[in-house]
PDB file of C-alpha atoms in Angstrom:
ATOM      1  CA  UNK D   1      -0.142  -0.357  -0.372  1.00 51.00           C
ATOM      2  CA  UNK D   2       1.074   3.633  -0.697  1.00 47.00           C
ATOM      3  CA  UNK D   3       2.467   5.843   2.050  1.00 44.00           C
ATOM      4  CA  UNK D   4      -0.428   8.783   0.430  1.00 47.00           C
ATOM      5  CA  UNK D   5      -3.238   5.645   0.772  1.00 46.00           C
ATOM      6  CA  UNK D   6      -2.101   5.117   4.194  1.00 41.00           C
ATOM      7  CA  UNK D   7      -1.947   8.849   5.478  1.00 46.00           C
ATOM      8  CA  UNK D   8      -5.523   8.893   3.602  1.00 49.00           C
ATOM      9  CA  UNK D   9      -6.738   6.137   5.288  1.00 46.00           C
ATOM     10  CA  UNK D  10      -4.990   7.104   8.758  1.00 48.00           C
ATOM     11  CA  UNK D  11      -7.435  10.533   8.480  1.00 46.00           C
ATOM     12  CA  UNK D  12     -10.723   9.237   7.810  1.00 47.00           C
ATOM     13  CA  UNK D  13      -9.907   6.683  10.846  1.00 45.00           C
ATOM     14  CA  UNK D  14      -9.022   9.972  12.628  1.00 42.00           C
ATOM     15  CA  UNK D  15     -11.684  12.101  11.364  1.00 45.00           C
ATOM     16  CA  UNK D  16     -14.463   8.928  12.198  1.00 42.00           C
ATOM     17  CA  UNK D  17     -13.070   9.187  15.402  1.00 39.00           C
ATOM     18  CA  UNK D  18     -13.393  13.275  16.471  1.00 38.00           C
ATOM     19  CA  UNK D  19     -17.167  13.118  15.496  1.00 42.00           C
ATOM     20  CA  UNK D  20     -17.953  10.273  16.980  1.00 40.00           C
ATOM     21  CA  UNK D  21     -17.052  11.744  20.075  1.00 39.00           C
ATOM     22  CA  UNK D  22     -17.769  14.685  19.428  1.00 39.00           C
ATOM     23  CA  UNK D  23     -21.503  13.886  18.597  1.00 38.00           C
ATOM     24  CA  UNK D  24     -21.513  11.814  21.679  1.00 38.00           C
ATOM     25  CA  UNK D  25     -21.393  14.421  24.145  1.00 37.00           C
ATOM     26  CA  UNK D  26     -22.397  16.207  21.537  1.00 38.00           C
ATOM     27  CA  UNK D  27     -26.197  14.405  21.874  1.00 38.00           C
ATOM     28  CA  UNK D  28     -25.304  14.327  25.968  1.00 39.00           C
ATOM     29  CA  UNK D  29     -25.881  17.394  26.063  1.00 38.00           C
ATOM     30  CA  UNK D  30     -29.131  17.899  24.284  1.00 42.00           C
ATOM     31  CA  UNK D  31     -30.586  15.304  26.440  1.00 44.00           C
ATOM     32  CA  UNK D  32     -29.021  17.155  28.996  1.00 40.00           C
ATOM     33  CA  UNK D  33     -30.467  19.637  27.708  1.00 44.00           C
ATOM     34  CA  UNK D  34     -34.505  18.480  27.359  1.00 46.00           C
ATOM     35  CA  UNK D  35     -33.986  17.055  30.917  1.00 50.00           C
ATOM     36  CA  UNK D  36     -32.925  19.701  32.608  1.00 77.00           C
ATOM     37  CA  UNK D  37     -36.867  21.427  31.460  1.00 89.00           C
ATOM     38  CA  UNK D  38     -39.059  18.552  31.253  1.00 91.00           C
ATOM     39  CA  UNK D  39     -39.178  15.689  33.566  1.00 89.00           C
ATOM     40  CA  UNK D  40     -41.061  12.683  32.293  1.00 88.00           C
ATOM     41  CA  UNK D  41     -43.762  15.042  30.594  1.00 89.00           C
ATOM     42  CA  UNK D  42     -43.705  17.954  33.566  1.00 92.00           C
ATOM     43  CA  UNK D  43     -41.857  21.104  34.657  1.00 95.00           C
ATOM     44  CA  UNK D  44     -38.780  19.928  36.124  1.00 94.00           C
ATOM     45  CA  UNK D  45     -37.802  20.700  39.963  1.00 94.00           C
ATOM     46  CA  UNK D  46     -35.250  22.446  39.275  1.00 94.00           C
ATOM     47  CA  UNK D  47     -36.529  24.846  36.054  1.00 95.00           C
ATOM     48  CA  UNK D  48     -39.233  25.676  38.196  1.00 96.00           C
ATOM     49  CA  UNK D  49     -37.295  26.412  41.449  1.00 96.00           C
ATOM     50  CA  UNK D  50     -34.734  29.245  39.101  1.00 95.00           C
ATOM     51  CA  UNK D  51     -37.595  30.281  37.475  1.00 96.00           C
ATOM     52  CA  UNK D  52     -39.465  31.022  40.586  1.00 95.00           C
ATOM     53  CA  UNK D  53     -35.997  32.565  41.458  1.00 95.00           C
ATOM     54  CA  UNK D  54     -35.913  34.789  38.584  1.00 94.00           C
ATOM     55  CA  UNK D  55     -38.902  36.332  39.520  1.00 91.00           C
ATOM     56  CA  UNK D  56     -38.751  37.285  42.370  1.00 92.00           C
ATOM     57  CA  UNK D  57     -38.800  40.666  43.745  1.00 89.00           C
ATOM     58  CA  UNK D  58     -35.486  41.444  45.684  1.00 92.00           C
ATOM     59  CA  UNK D  59     -33.324  39.792  47.312  1.00 93.00           C
ATOM     60  CA  UNK D  60     -34.436  38.472  50.352  1.00 92.00           C
ATOM     61  CA  UNK D  61     -37.312  36.668  48.567  1.00 92.00           C
ATOM     62  CA  UNK D  62     -34.297  35.116  46.151  1.00 94.00           C
ATOM     63  CA  UNK D  63     -31.873  33.821  49.538  1.00 94.00           C
ATOM     64  CA  UNK D  64     -35.777  32.479  50.164  1.00 93.00           C
ATOM     65  CA  UNK D  65     -36.537  30.395  48.086  1.00 94.00           C
ATOM     66  CA  UNK D  66     -33.008  28.784  47.858  1.00 96.00           C
ATOM     67  CA  UNK D  67     -33.359  27.994  51.361  1.00 95.00           C
ATOM     68  CA  UNK D  68     -36.634  26.755  51.224  1.00 94.00           C
ATOM     69  CA  UNK D  69     -35.740  25.021  48.618  1.00 95.00           C
ATOM     70  CA  UNK D  70     -32.989  23.526  51.001  1.00 95.00           C
ATOM     71  CA  UNK D  71     -34.255  23.016  54.216  1.00 95.00           C
ATOM     72  CA  UNK D  72     -37.657  21.009  52.451  1.00 94.00           C
ATOM     73  CA  UNK D  73     -34.589  18.172  51.687  1.00 94.00           C
ATOM     74  CA  UNK D  74     -33.322  18.073  54.189  1.00 94.00           C
ATOM     75  CA  UNK D  75     -33.951  15.478  56.445  1.00 89.00           C
ATOM     76  CA  UNK D  76     -34.489  14.589  60.012  1.00 81.00           C
ATOM     77  CA  UNK D  77     -31.343  13.617  60.506  1.00 89.00           C
ATOM     78  CA  UNK D  78     -29.544  16.361  59.308  1.00 94.00           C
ATOM     79  CA  UNK D  79     -27.034  17.879  62.179  1.00 96.00           C
ATOM     80  CA  UNK D  80     -27.452  20.314  64.433  1.00 96.00           C
ATOM     81  CA  UNK D  81     -25.431  21.945  63.667  1.00 95.00           C
ATOM     82  CA  UNK D  82     -27.062  22.457  60.525  1.00 96.00           C
ATOM     83  CA  UNK D  83     -30.444  23.159  61.115  1.00 96.00           C
ATOM     84  CA  UNK D  84     -28.906  26.060  63.227  1.00 96.00           C
ATOM     85  CA  UNK D  85     -26.917  27.038  60.414  1.00 95.00           C
ATOM     86  CA  UNK D  86     -30.559  27.126  57.522  1.00 95.00           C
ATOM     87  CA  UNK D  87     -32.315  28.699  60.650  1.00 95.00           C
ATOM     88  CA  UNK D  88     -30.152  31.188  61.124  1.00 95.00           C
ATOM     89  CA  UNK D  89     -29.890  32.542  57.678  1.00 95.00           C
ATOM     90  CA  UNK D  90     -33.337  32.447  57.345  1.00 92.00           C
ATOM     91  CA  UNK D  91     -34.644  34.680  60.390  1.00 92.00           C
ATOM     92  CA  UNK D  92     -31.933  37.284  59.182  1.00 93.00           C
ATOM     93  CA  UNK D  93     -33.785  37.544  55.125  1.00 92.00           C
ATOM     94  CA  UNK D  94     -37.493  36.565  56.542  1.00 89.00           C
ATOM     95  CA  UNK D  95     -37.756  36.300  59.870  1.00 88.00           C
ATOM     96  CA  UNK D  96     -42.238  36.187  59.771  1.00 88.00           C
ATOM     97  CA  UNK D  97     -41.175  32.113  59.175  1.00 86.00           C
ATOM     98  CA  UNK D  98     -39.847  32.190  62.620  1.00 87.00           C
ATOM     99  CA  UNK D  99     -43.326  31.994  63.789  1.00 84.00           C
ATOM    100  CA  UNK D 100     -45.695  34.502  65.656  1.00 87.00           C
ATOM    101  CA  UNK D 101     -43.091  34.357  68.954  1.00 90.00           C
ATOM    102  CA  UNK D 102     -40.164  35.328  66.812  1.00 90.00           C
ATOM    103  CA  UNK D 103     -38.114  36.252  69.531  1.00 93.00           C
ATOM    104  CA  UNK D 104     -38.498  33.759  71.914  1.00 94.00           C
ATOM    105  CA  UNK D 105     -37.723  30.852  67.865  1.00 93.00           C
ATOM    106  CA  UNK D 106     -34.095  33.381  67.970  1.00 93.00           C
ATOM    107  CA  UNK D 107     -33.381  32.443  71.788  1.00 94.00           C
ATOM    108  CA  UNK D 108     -33.537  29.056  70.367  1.00 95.00           C
ATOM    109  CA  UNK D 109     -31.479  28.954  67.677  1.00 95.00           C
ATOM    110  CA  UNK D 110     -29.007  30.823  69.327  1.00 94.00           C
ATOM    111  CA  UNK D 111     -28.973  29.673  72.949  1.00 94.00           C
ATOM    112  CA  UNK D 112     -31.540  26.621  72.263  1.00 95.00           C
ATOM    113  CA  UNK D 113     -30.830  22.686  73.766  1.00 96.00           C
ATOM    114  CA  UNK D 114     -29.737  20.345  70.705  1.00 96.00           C
ATOM    115  CA  UNK D 115     -34.022  18.900  70.924  1.00 96.00           C
ATOM    116  CA  UNK D 116     -35.141  22.823  71.025  1.00 96.00           C
ATOM    117  CA  UNK D 117     -33.789  23.147  68.149  1.00 96.00           C
ATOM    118  CA  UNK D 118     -34.576  20.093  66.375  1.00 95.00           C
ATOM    119  CA  UNK D 119     -38.623  21.064  67.158  1.00 94.00           C
ATOM    120  CA  UNK D 120     -38.134  24.213  66.011  1.00 94.00           C
ATOM    121  CA  UNK D 121     -36.181  23.429  62.677  1.00 95.00           C
ATOM    122  CA  UNK D 122     -38.988  20.839  62.756  1.00 94.00           C
ATOM    123  CA  UNK D 123     -41.880  23.723  62.432  1.00 93.00           C
ATOM    124  CA  UNK D 124     -40.476  26.258  60.814  1.00 93.00           C
ATOM    125  CA  UNK D 125     -39.466  23.336  58.112  1.00 94.00           C
ATOM    126  CA  UNK D 126     -43.418  22.584  58.339  1.00 93.00           C
ATOM    127  CA  UNK D 127     -44.636  25.606  57.448  1.00 92.00           C
ATOM    128  CA  UNK D 128     -41.755  26.265  55.067  1.00 93.00           C
ATOM    129  CA  UNK D 129     -41.769  23.514  52.416  1.00 94.00           C
ATOM    130  CA  UNK D 130     -46.072  24.398  52.508  1.00 93.00           C
ATOM    131  CA  UNK D 131     -45.327  28.280  51.752  1.00 93.00           C
ATOM    132  CA  UNK D 132     -42.470  26.434  48.968  1.00 94.00           C
ATOM    133  CA  UNK D 133     -44.463  24.336  47.722  1.00 95.00           C
ATOM    134  CA  UNK D 134     -47.454  26.896  46.279  1.00 94.00           C
ATOM    135  CA  UNK D 135     -44.627  28.932  45.448  1.00 94.00           C
ATOM    136  CA  UNK D 136     -43.583  26.199  43.360  1.00 95.00           C
ATOM    137  CA  UNK D 137     -47.419  25.339  41.737  1.00 95.00           C
ATOM    138  CA  UNK D 138     -47.931  28.952  40.578  1.00 95.00           C
ATOM    139  CA  UNK D 139     -44.844  28.919  38.618  1.00 96.00           C
ATOM    140  CA  UNK D 140     -45.313  26.514  36.660  1.00 96.00           C
ATOM    141  CA  UNK D 141     -49.369  27.040  36.059  1.00 95.00           C
ATOM    142  CA  UNK D 142     -47.788  30.329  34.945  1.00 95.00           C
ATOM    143  CA  UNK D 143     -45.464  28.589  32.792  1.00 96.00           C
ATOM    144  CA  UNK D 144     -48.638  26.476  31.459  1.00 95.00           C
ATOM    145  CA  UNK D 145     -49.551  29.737  29.603  1.00 94.00           C
ATOM    146  CA  UNK D 146     -45.495  30.430  27.927  1.00 95.00           C
ATOM    147  CA  UNK D 147     -44.047  27.219  27.211  1.00 95.00           C
ATOM    148  CA  UNK D 148     -45.553  25.084  25.285  1.00 95.00           C
ATOM    149  CA  UNK D 149     -44.284  21.175  26.695  1.00 93.00           C
ATOM    150  CA  UNK D 150     -45.020  19.175  23.590  1.00 92.00           C
ATOM    151  CA  UNK D 151     -43.564  21.322  20.469  1.00 93.00           C
ATOM    152  CA  UNK D 152     -40.752  21.711  23.518  1.00 91.00           C
ATOM    153  CA  UNK D 153     -40.035  25.591  22.973  1.00 93.00           C
ATOM    154  CA  UNK D 154     -41.833  28.942  24.224  1.00 94.00           C
ATOM    155  CA  UNK D 155     -45.408  30.108  22.675  1.00 95.00           C
ATOM    156  CA  UNK D 156     -46.064  33.351  21.449  1.00 94.00           C
ATOM    157  CA  UNK D 157     -47.165  35.491  23.346  1.00 92.00           C
ATOM    158  CA  UNK D 158     -50.474  37.679  22.548  1.00 92.00           C
ATOM    159  CA  UNK D 159     -50.113  41.227  21.631  1.00 90.00           C
ATOM    160  CA  UNK D 160     -52.473  41.816  24.917  1.00 93.00           C
ATOM    161  CA  UNK D 161     -50.474  40.556  27.414  1.00 92.00           C
ATOM    162  CA  UNK D 162     -50.928  41.694  30.444  1.00 93.00           C
ATOM    163  CA  UNK D 163     -47.346  43.514  31.672  1.00 93.00           C
ATOM    164  CA  UNK D 164     -46.430  41.132  34.431  1.00 93.00           C
ATOM    165  CA  UNK D 165     -46.834  38.367  30.891  1.00 94.00           C
ATOM    166  CA  UNK D 166     -44.148  40.014  29.984  1.00 93.00           C
ATOM    167  CA  UNK D 167     -42.178  40.005  32.368  1.00 94.00           C
ATOM    168  CA  UNK D 168     -41.994  36.579  33.982  1.00 94.00           C
ATOM    169  CA  UNK D 169     -42.416  35.106  30.354  1.00 95.00           C
ATOM    170  CA  UNK D 170     -39.247  37.072  29.981  1.00 95.00           C
ATOM    171  CA  UNK D 171     -37.307  35.854  33.221  1.00 94.00           C
ATOM    172  CA  UNK D 172     -38.558  32.045  32.026  1.00 95.00           C
ATOM    173  CA  UNK D 173     -36.799  32.498  28.836  1.00 94.00           C
ATOM    174  CA  UNK D 174     -33.554  33.619  29.892  1.00 94.00           C
ATOM    175  CA  UNK D 175     -33.595  30.916  33.045  1.00 94.00           C
ATOM    176  CA  UNK D 176     -34.127  28.305  30.495  1.00 92.00           C
ATOM    177  CA  UNK D 177     -31.307  29.887  27.861  1.00 91.00           C
ATOM    178  CA  UNK D 178     -29.230  29.786  31.501  1.00 90.00           C
ATOM    179  CA  UNK D 179     -29.830  26.372  31.835  1.00 87.00           C
ATOM    180  CA  UNK D 180     -28.591  26.016  27.987  1.00 78.00           C
ATOM    181  CA  UNK D 181     -25.723  27.788  28.143  1.00 65.00           C
ATOM    182  CA  UNK D 182     -24.101  25.324  31.131  1.00 52.00           C
ATOM    183  CA  UNK D 183     -24.832  22.581  29.964  1.00 46.00           C
ATOM    184  CA  UNK D 184     -22.990  22.839  25.990  1.00 42.00           C
ATOM    185  CA  UNK D 185     -20.218  24.577  27.988  1.00 42.00           C
ATOM    186  CA  UNK D 186     -19.284  21.930  29.807  1.00 38.00           C
ATOM    187  CA  UNK D 187     -20.005  19.402  27.337  1.00 38.00           C
ATOM    188  CA  UNK D 188     -18.455  21.170  24.669  1.00 43.00           C
ATOM    189  CA  UNK D 189     -14.866  20.947  27.170  1.00 41.00           C
ATOM    190  CA  UNK D 190     -14.928  17.751  27.199  1.00 37.00           C
ATOM    191  CA  UNK D 191     -15.791  16.864  22.974  1.00 40.00           C
ATOM    192  CA  UNK D 192     -12.716  18.813  22.766  1.00 41.00           C
ATOM    193  CA  UNK D 193     -11.200  16.883  25.154  1.00 41.00           C
ATOM    194  CA  UNK D 194     -12.871  13.602  23.372  1.00 42.00           C
ATOM    195  CA  UNK D 195     -11.154  15.201  20.324  1.00 40.00           C
ATOM    196  CA  UNK D 196      -8.383  15.399  21.536  1.00 42.00           C
ATOM    197  CA  UNK D 197      -7.478  12.504  22.386  1.00 44.00           C
ATOM    198  CA  UNK D 198      -9.558  10.950  20.161  1.00 44.00           C
ATOM    199  CA  UNK D 199      -7.203  12.917  17.353  1.00 45.00           C
ATOM    200  CA  UNK D 200      -4.314  11.813  19.622  1.00 42.00           C
ATOM    201  CA  UNK D 201      -5.094   7.681  19.316  1.00 47.00           C
ATOM    202  CA  UNK D 202      -5.967   7.877  16.157  1.00 48.00           C
ATOM    203  CA  UNK D 203      -2.699  10.133  15.158  1.00 47.00           C
ATOM    204  CA  UNK D 204      -0.354   6.990  14.459  1.00 50.00           C
ATOM    205  CA  UNK D 205       3.126   8.037  15.193  1.00 47.00           C
ATOM    206  CA  UNK D 206       6.117   9.670  13.517  1.00 48.00           C
ATOM    207  CA  UNK D 207       8.337   7.653  11.358  1.00 48.00           C
ATOM    208  CA  UNK D 208      11.855   8.754  12.437  1.00 48.00           C
ATOM    209  CA  UNK D 209      13.727  10.313   9.201  1.00 50.00           C
ATOM    210  CA  UNK D 210      16.792   9.367   7.571  1.00 52.00           C
ATOM    211  CA  UNK D 211      19.251   9.777   8.999  1.00 49.00           C
ATOM    212  CA  UNK D 212      17.608   8.918  12.494  1.00 47.00           C
ATOM    213  CA  UNK D 213      16.715   5.140  11.304  1.00 48.00           C
ATOM    214  CA  UNK D 214      20.409   4.955  10.245  1.00 48.00           C
ATOM    215  CA  UNK D 215      21.027   6.135  13.068  1.00 46.00           C
ATOM    216  CA  UNK D 216      19.166   3.801  15.389  1.00 50.00           C
ATOM    217  CA  UNK D 217      20.426   0.860  13.209  1.00 48.00           C
ATOM    218  CA  UNK D 218      24.190   1.353  13.926  1.00 48.00           C
ATOM    219  CA  UNK D 219      23.492   1.795  16.957  1.00 47.00           C
ATOM    220  CA  UNK D 220      22.231  -1.440  17.872  1.00 50.00           C
ATOM    221  CA  UNK D 221      24.673  -2.865  15.491  1.00 50.00           C
TER     222      UNK D 221
END
């Protein structure tokens, strides 16, 4: 076989390997994005939460939502120090969730026994979970109005849409776009690595120059 034929075959193998690597990773990015927005035909919890945060009234409201999510995900086996930490943060941004006797609750957070903190955490968690679920339901219902789940795309807003609807629509679109950018960047970087490795393994090692080959033979003689 001629040198050109060998090189041509090597290039084809290398390009095929690179293409397969990039295609595999790129396909993964598209799949990840779809799952991040929808989960078994419904809006994913991640998407709903991020949209809720994006259209929250102010920084305190955003922090409250993030803490609510964190508290809702904490199990009963969480450490007392972790409970105390999230309760402290929550009291700083939205003390209303501590209940009617806020000062007593704050005192428990600072000086209470482990059992008192666990008791307060359980009470606050129950209230937070209820409020958080209501917020997510409102956001999910609003998303139904602006996003076509079957077509997996945002709808066209009617010309007479209210300012509130337009604001929510833009927040949802921006959130979806940001969620798309992140996995694309991650998978894009991975694709570069895959392509680089595929190219490396598919590229034949360079043959030594005639002089170097002759020197090797002489040295081994």
